[in-house]
Amino acid sequence: MSTQRARPRPLRRLGLVALATGLLVALTACGGGAPSGSSGATGSSGSSGAAPQGGAAQGGGAAGGGEVIKIGVVLPTSGREAKPGTYQWEGIQLAIKQVNDKGGVSVGGKKMKIEPVFYDDESDQAKSASLVERAMTADKVVAVIGGYSTALGQAESVMPDRYQVPWITPGAAASTIFSQGYQWTFGTLTPVSELGYTTGKFLGWLVDQGKLQKGLKIAMVLENTDHGVDYGNGIEQWLKENPGYFTVVFKENFELGAPDFSGLLQKVKNAGADIFLSDAHLQDYITMHRQYVQAGLYHQMVSYGARGPEKDARDALGDAVTGIFAGIWWSKNLPYPQVKKFIEDYKAAYGREPDSWYAATAYDAVRALVTAIEQAGSLDKTAIRDALRKVELKDSLLPGQVLKFEANGQLKAPFVIVQNKPGGKVDIVYPADAATGEVIAPIPKK
């Protein structure tokens, strides 16, 4: 557990302020085109076409000739992390298209359009690392955005310092990535340990509100990754600081991508816990909760960490996801005008609203990079890296509305707790001053 926790900025403090000028003005002035990988994809070095697989392609990029700024993007759009990776790629394409539609990035007095060089790492760690290396060396990009999931992000994270190219991950937040002393690594996700800590704080708040009894027993099952370690450490840190609220009676790890959790869930059942907390990626969440329901388990509160409101889960499990809560890095229910505009633009581009938090953190990663390039005034990678260290987006989509990297390159912003409600509704239920609906606690027993 990291002891260097800086308390995130409160949500409401930056509530409904007026929109800042600058880049957001540019974005809001742009139309919502169709920056998908299947249409309008152009670029000088790659192919256009749907669902780029294992090779380079461009989306939402620069059209025509002239000088361009090449940005590498390495994400999974196939394999087990395909859905979240695709959503992040969509957020990146939307941001790039909006910048290009406005004329491009201002660099030393001239406008230059962005040309993304996209690679699908197929959810494979070795490919993910090698493709980042390829983008940084062969493609000579000025920066790379990539790394969805702890495993893929860790694989990519060794490359930026080796080749001295800025790298921003919009989808990996494990402390092991940001505790290595890397100088070229940045991330738009608040640490996972803070997710665990916020989860503990939320449950304690429910006790204080009289919705849960004090002294309830918790069962924790955590994926066997640094993401799982950080999540568990965050919860236990809060429990240590607030003795008497809860007791952990069961804790065990599971392998990422395991096909069968029935044995683990039987142990959870035998533990007699009142609250079930898991830390799982999307596919494991769906598999585990299906088996949870089949095993007839019930707990007063259930969470799968940062996963819960995804459409795929509701499509697969139906009403069985009702009551599940999640701590997430962004919610479409945040009451900021820039969030409303982002949702409108995203829907115009892709025909649907953003699914959970994935696209928003990627969208803001592009905006942070564009701001850094403009502040650097050149395409010198060291100058861009130094500018990233000073970037402060005051109209960020993320909770608190400010995107600013800490000394280790990682963002520190608040989490919001959302809960699945009947009929497909999802509400922010914590913190209370940002809530869009009443929390359901305890979950009714069926």
Coordinates of C-alpha atoms in Angstrom, one line a residue, residues 103-446:
G103 CA -7.3 23.3 -37.8
G104 CA -4.9 21.2 -35.8
V105 CA -2.4 21.8 -33.0
S106 CA -0.6 25.2 -32.7
V107 CA 3.1 24.5 -32.8
G108 CA 5.5 27.4 -33.1
G109 CA 3.1 29.6 -34.8
K110 CA 1.6 27.1 -37.3
K111 CA -1.2 24.6 -37.2
M112 CA -0.4 21.0 -37.6
K113 CA -2.9 18.1 -37.7
I114 CA -2.6 14.9 -35.7
E115 CA -2.0 11.7 -37.5
P116 CA -2.5 8.7 -35.2
V117 CA -0.6 5.5 -35.8
F118 CA -2.8 2.8 -34.3
Y119 CA -1.9 -0.7 -33.3
D120 CA -4.1 -3.4 -31.9
D121 CA -2.1 -5.4 -29.4
E122 CA -4.7 -8.1 -29.4
S123 CA -4.7 -8.1 -25.6
D124 CA -1.2 -9.7 -25.6
Q125 CA 1.5 -8.3 -23.3
A126 CA 4.4 -9.2 -25.6
K127 CA 2.7 -7.6 -28.6
S128 CA 1.7 -4.6 -26.6
A129 CA 5.3 -3.9 -25.6
S130 CA 6.8 -4.6 -29.1
L131 CA 4.2 -2.4 -30.8
V132 CA 5.0 0.5 -28.5
E133 CA 8.6 0.0 -29.3
R134 CA 7.8 0.0 -33.0
A135 CA 5.8 3.2 -32.8
M136 CA 8.6 4.9 -30.8
T137 CA 11.4 3.8 -33.1
A138 CA 10.2 2.9 -36.6
D139 CA 7.2 5.2 -36.8
K140 CA 9.0 8.0 -34.9
V141 CA 5.9 9.3 -33.1
V142 CA 6.2 12.2 -30.7
A143 CA 4.2 10.4 -28.0
V144 CA 2.3 7.2 -27.5
I145 CA -1.1 6.7 -25.8
G146 CA -1.8 3.2 -24.8
G147 CA -2.0 0.4 -22.2
Y148 CA -5.5 -0.7 -21.3
S149 CA -5.4 -2.9 -18.2
T150 CA -2.7 -3.4 -15.6
A151 CA -1.0 -6.3 -17.5
L152 CA -0.8 -4.5 -20.9
G153 CA 0.1 -1.2 -19.3
Q154 CA 3.0 -2.7 -17.3
A155 CA 4.3 -4.3 -20.5
E156 CA 4.3 -1.0 -22.3
S157 CA 5.6 1.1 -19.5
V158 CA 9.2 -0.1 -19.8
M159 CA 9.5 1.5 -23.3
P160 CA 9.1 5.3 -22.7
D161 CA 12.2 5.8 -20.7
R162 CA 14.2 3.5 -22.9
Y163 CA 13.4 5.5 -26.0
Q164 CA 12.7 8.8 -24.3
V165 CA 9.3 9.2 -25.8
P166 CA 6.3 10.5 -23.7
W167 CA 3.7 7.8 -23.0
I168 CA 0.3 8.3 -21.5
T169 CA -1.8 5.4 -20.3
P170 CA -5.6 6.0 -20.1
G171 CA -6.3 2.5 -18.8
A172 CA -3.7 1.3 -16.4
A173 CA -3.3 2.6 -12.8
A174 CA -1.4 0.0 -10.8
S175 CA 1.2 1.6 -8.4
T176 CA 3.9 -0.6 -9.8
I177 CA 3.8 1.4 -13.1
F178 CA 4.2 4.7 -11.4
S179 CA 6.7 3.7 -8.6
Q180 CA 9.6 2.9 -10.8
G181 CA 11.0 6.4 -11.1
Y182 CA 10.1 6.5 -14.7
Q183 CA 10.5 10.0 -16.2
W184 CA 8.5 9.6 -19.4
T185 CA 5.4 7.9 -18.1
F186 CA 2.0 9.5 -17.4
G187 CA -1.5 8.2 -16.6
T188 CA -5.0 9.6 -16.6
L189 CA -6.3 7.1 -14.0
T190 CA -6.2 7.8 -10.3
P191 CA -4.3 5.0 -8.4
V192 CA -6.2 1.7 -7.9
S193 CA -5.3 1.9 -4.2
E194 CA -7.5 5.0 -4.0
L195 CA -10.3 3.0 -5.5
G196 CA -10.0 0.5 -2.7
Y197 CA -9.8 3.3 -0.1
T198 CA -12.9 5.0 -1.6
T199 CA -14.8 1.7 -1.5
G200 CA -14.0 1.3 2.2
K201 CA -15.0 4.9 2.8
F202 CA -18.3 4.5 1.0
L203 CA -19.2 1.4 3.0
G204 CA -18.3 3.2 6.2
W205 CA -20.5 6.1 5.1
L206 CA -23.4 3.6 4.7
V207 CA -22.8 2.5 8.3
D208 CA -22.9 6.1 9.5
Q209 CA -26.1 6.6 7.5
G210 CA -27.7 3.7 9.3
K211 CA -28.1 1.7 6.1
L212 CA -25.6 -1.0 7.2
Q213 CA -24.8 -2.4 10.6
K214 CA -21.4 -1.8 12.2
G215 CA -19.2 -4.9 12.4
L216 CA -20.2 -6.6 9.2
K217 CA -17.9 -9.3 7.7
I218 CA -16.2 -8.8 4.4
A219 CA -15.1 -11.4 1.8
M220 CA -12.5 -10.2 -0.7
V221 CA -11.5 -12.0 -3.9
L222 CA -8.8 -10.2 -5.9
E223 CA -7.3 -10.8 -9.3
N224 CA -3.8 -12.0 -9.0
T225 CA -2.2 -8.8 -10.5
D226 CA -0.9 -5.6 -9.1
H227 CA -4.3 -4.1 -9.7
G228 CA -5.8 -6.6 -7.3
V229 CA -3.0 -6.0 -4.8
D230 CA -3.5 -2.2 -4.9
Y231 CA -7.3 -2.6 -4.5
G232 CA -7.0 -4.8 -1.5
N233 CA -4.4 -2.6 0.1
G234 CA -6.6 0.4 -0.3
I235 CA -9.6 -1.3 1.4
E236 CA -7.4 -2.5 4.3
Q237 CA -5.8 0.9 4.7
W238 CA -9.3 2.4 5.3
L239 CA -10.2 -0.4 7.7
K240 CA -7.0 0.1 9.6
E241 CA -7.7 3.8 10.0
N242 CA -11.3 3.1 11.0
P243 CA -11.3 0.1 13.3
G244 CA -14.6 -1.6 14.2
Y245 CA -16.5 -0.9 11.1
F246 CA -15.9 -4.1 9.3
T247 CA -13.9 -7.3 9.6
V248 CA -12.3 -9.2 6.7
V249 CA -13.1 -12.8 7.2
F250 CA -12.0 -14.1 3.8
K251 CA -9.4 -13.0 1.2
E252 CA -8.0 -14.9 -1.7
N253 CA -6.6 -14.3 -5.2
F254 CA -7.7 -15.6 -8.6
E255 CA -6.0 -15.8 -11.9
L256 CA -6.9 -13.3 -14.5
G257 CA -9.1 -14.9 -17.2
A258 CA -9.9 -18.0 -15.3
P259 CA -12.9 -19.9 -16.8
D260 CA -14.3 -21.3 -13.5
F261 CA -14.7 -19.5 -10.2
S262 CA -17.1 -22.0 -8.6
G263 CA -14.6 -23.4 -6.2
L264 CA -13.5 -19.9 -5.0
L265 CA -17.2 -18.9 -4.7
Q266 CA -17.9 -21.9 -2.6
K267 CA -15.2 -20.8 -0.2
V268 CA -16.8 -17.3 -0.1
K269 CA -20.1 -18.9 0.7
N270 CA -18.6 -20.9 3.5
A271 CA -17.0 -17.8 5.0
G272 CA -20.4 -16.4 6.0
A273 CA -19.5 -12.9 5.0
D274 CA -22.0 -10.0 4.8
I275 CA -20.3 -8.0 2.0
F276 CA -18.6 -9.4 -1.1
L277 CA -15.9 -7.3 -2.7
S278 CA -14.1 -8.5 -5.8
D279 CA -11.6 -6.8 -8.0
A280 CA -12.0 -8.0 -11.6
H281 CA -11.8 -7.0 -15.2
L282 CA -14.9 -7.0 -17.4
Q283 CA -14.9 -10.6 -18.6
D284 CA -14.0 -12.0 -15.2
Y285 CA -16.7 -9.9 -13.6
I286 CA -19.3 -11.3 -16.0
T287 CA -18.1 -14.9 -15.6
M288 CA -17.8 -14.7 -11.8
H289 CA -21.1 -13.0 -11.2
R290 CA -22.9 -15.5 -13.4
Q291 CA -21.5 -18.3 -11.3
Y292 CA -22.2 -16.2 -8.1
V293 CA -25.9 -16.2 -9.0
Q294 CA -25.9 -19.8 -10.1
A295 CA -24.4 -20.7 -6.7
G296 CA -27.2 -18.9 -4.9
L297 CA -25.0 -16.5 -3.1
Y298 CA -26.3 -13.4 -1.4
H299 CA -24.5 -10.5 0.3
Q300 CA -25.8 -7.2 1.6
M301 CA -23.4 -5.3 -0.8
V302 CA -21.6 -6.6 -3.8
S303 CA -18.9 -4.9 -5.9
Y304 CA -16.4 -5.9 -8.6
G305 CA -14.1 -2.9 -8.1
A306 CA -14.1 -0.6 -11.1
R307 CA -16.5 -2.8 -13.1
G308 CA -20.3 -2.9 -12.7
P309 CA -22.3 -0.6 -15.0
E310 CA -21.1 -2.0 -18.4
K311 CA -23.7 -2.8 -21.0
D312 CA -22.0 -6.1 -21.8
A313 CA -22.6 -7.2 -18.2
R314 CA -26.2 -6.2 -18.2
D315 CA -26.8 -7.9 -21.6
A316 CA -25.2 -11.1 -20.2
L317 CA -26.7 -11.1 -16.8
G318 CA -29.9 -9.0 -16.9
D319 CA -31.4 -8.0 -13.6
A320 CA -28.8 -10.0 -11.7
V321 CA -26.5 -7.0 -11.9
T322 CA -29.0 -4.8 -10.0
G323 CA -27.5 -3.5 -6.8
I324 CA -23.9 -4.0 -7.8
F325 CA -21.8 -0.9 -7.0
A326 CA -18.6 0.2 -8.6
G327 CA -15.9 2.8 -8.0
I328 CA -15.1 4.4 -11.4
W329 CA -12.9 7.1 -12.8
W330 CA -15.7 8.8 -14.7
S331 CA -19.5 8.7 -15.0
K332 CA -21.8 10.1 -17.7
N333 CA -23.9 11.4 -14.8
L334 CA -21.3 13.9 -13.7
P335 CA -23.0 17.4 -13.7
Y336 CA -20.5 19.2 -15.8
P337 CA -21.4 21.0 -19.1
Q338 CA -18.3 19.6 -20.8
V339 CA -19.4 16.1 -19.9
K340 CA -22.8 16.7 -21.4
K341 CA -21.1 18.0 -24.6
F342 CA -18.7 15.0 -24.7
I343 CA -21.7 12.6 -24.5
E344 CA -23.5 14.4 -27.3
D345 CA -20.4 14.4 -29.5
Y346 CA -19.7 10.7 -28.7
K347 CA -23.3 9.7 -29.4
A348 CA -23.2 11.6 -32.7
A349 CA -20.0 9.8 -33.7
Y350 CA -20.8 6.3 -32.6
G351 CA -24.6 6.1 -32.3
R352 CA -24.5 5.3 -28.6
E353 CA -23.5 6.8 -25.3
P354 CA -20.1 6.0 -23.7
D355 CA -20.1 2.7 -21.9
S356 CA -18.8 3.3 -18.3
W357 CA -15.5 5.3 -17.9
Y358 CA -13.3 4.0 -20.7
A359 CA -13.6 6.6 -23.5
A360 CA -13.5 9.6 -21.2
T361 CA -10.0 9.0 -19.7
A362 CA -8.7 8.3 -23.2
Y363 CA -10.3 11.5 -24.6
D364 CA -8.7 13.6 -21.9
A365 CA -5.3 11.9 -22.5
V366 CA -5.4 13.3 -26.0
R367 CA -6.4 16.8 -24.7
A368 CA -3.6 16.7 -22.1
L369 CA -1.1 15.8 -24.8
V370 CA -2.3 18.4 -27.3
T371 CA -2.1 21.1 -24.5
A372 CA 1.5 20.0 -23.7
I373 CA 2.6 20.1 -27.3
E374 CA 1.2 23.6 -27.7
Q375 CA 2.8 24.8 -24.5
A376 CA 6.1 23.2 -25.6
G377 CA 5.9 25.0 -28.9
S378 CA 7.8 22.3 -30.6
L379 CA 7.8 18.6 -31.4
D380 CA 10.9 18.0 -29.3
K381 CA 10.0 15.0 -27.1
T382 CA 11.8 16.3 -24.0
A383 CA 10.0 19.6 -24.3
I384 CA 6.7 17.8 -24.6
R385 CA 7.5 15.6 -21.6
D386 CA 8.4 18.7 -19.5
A387 CA 5.2 20.4 -20.6
L388 CA 3.1 17.4 -19.6
R389 CA 4.5 17.7 -16.1
K390 CA 3.0 21.2 -15.9
V391 CA -0.3 20.5 -17.8
E392 CA -3.4 21.5 -15.9
L393 CA -6.7 21.0 -17.7
K394 CA -9.3 22.9 -15.7
D395 CA -12.2 21.7 -17.9
S396 CA -11.4 18.0 -17.6
L397 CA -14.2 15.5 -18.0
L398 CA -13.0 13.7 -14.9
P399 CA -14.4 14.0 -11.4
G400 CA -13.2 17.3 -9.9
Q401 CA -12.8 18.8 -13.4
V402 CA -9.0 19.2 -13.1
L403 CA -6.4 17.0 -14.8
K404 CA -3.0 17.5 -13.4
F405 CA -0.2 14.9 -13.1
E406 CA 1.5 14.2 -9.8
A407 CA 5.3 14.1 -9.6
N408 CA 5.2 10.4 -10.5
G409 CA 3.2 11.1 -13.6
Q410 CA -0.1 9.8 -12.4
L411 CA -3.4 11.7 -12.0
K412 CA -5.0 12.1 -8.6
A413 CA -8.7 12.8 -8.9
P414 CA -11.7 11.6 -6.9
F415 CA -13.6 8.4 -7.7
V416 CA -17.3 8.3 -7.9
I417 CA -19.4 5.3 -6.7
V418 CA -22.2 4.2 -9.0
Q419 CA -24.8 1.6 -8.5
N420 CA -26.9 -0.4 -10.9
K421 CA -30.6 0.2 -10.5
P422 CA -33.6 -1.7 -11.9
G423 CA -34.5 -1.1 -15.5
G424 CA -30.9 -0.5 -16.7
K425 CA -30.5 2.7 -14.7
V426 CA -27.1 3.6 -13.2
D427 CA -26.8 6.3 -10.5
I428 CA -24.0 8.1 -8.8
V429 CA -24.6 7.3 -5.1
Y430 CA -21.4 8.6 -3.5
P431 CA -20.2 11.1 -2.6
A432 CA -23.5 12.4 -1.4
D433 CA -23.1 15.9 -2.9
A434 CA -22.7 14.4 -6.4
A435 CA -25.4 11.7 -6.0
T436 CA -28.0 11.4 -8.8
G437 CA -30.0 8.8 -6.9
E438 CA -30.5 7.1 -3.5
V439 CA -28.2 4.2 -2.7
I440 CA -29.8 0.7 -2.4
A441 CA -28.4 -0.7 0.8
P442 CA -28.6 -3.4 1.8
I443 CA -29.4 -5.1 -1.6
P444 CA -32.9 -6.8 -1.2
K445 CA -32.7 -10.5 -1.0
K446 CA -34.5 -12.2 -3.8

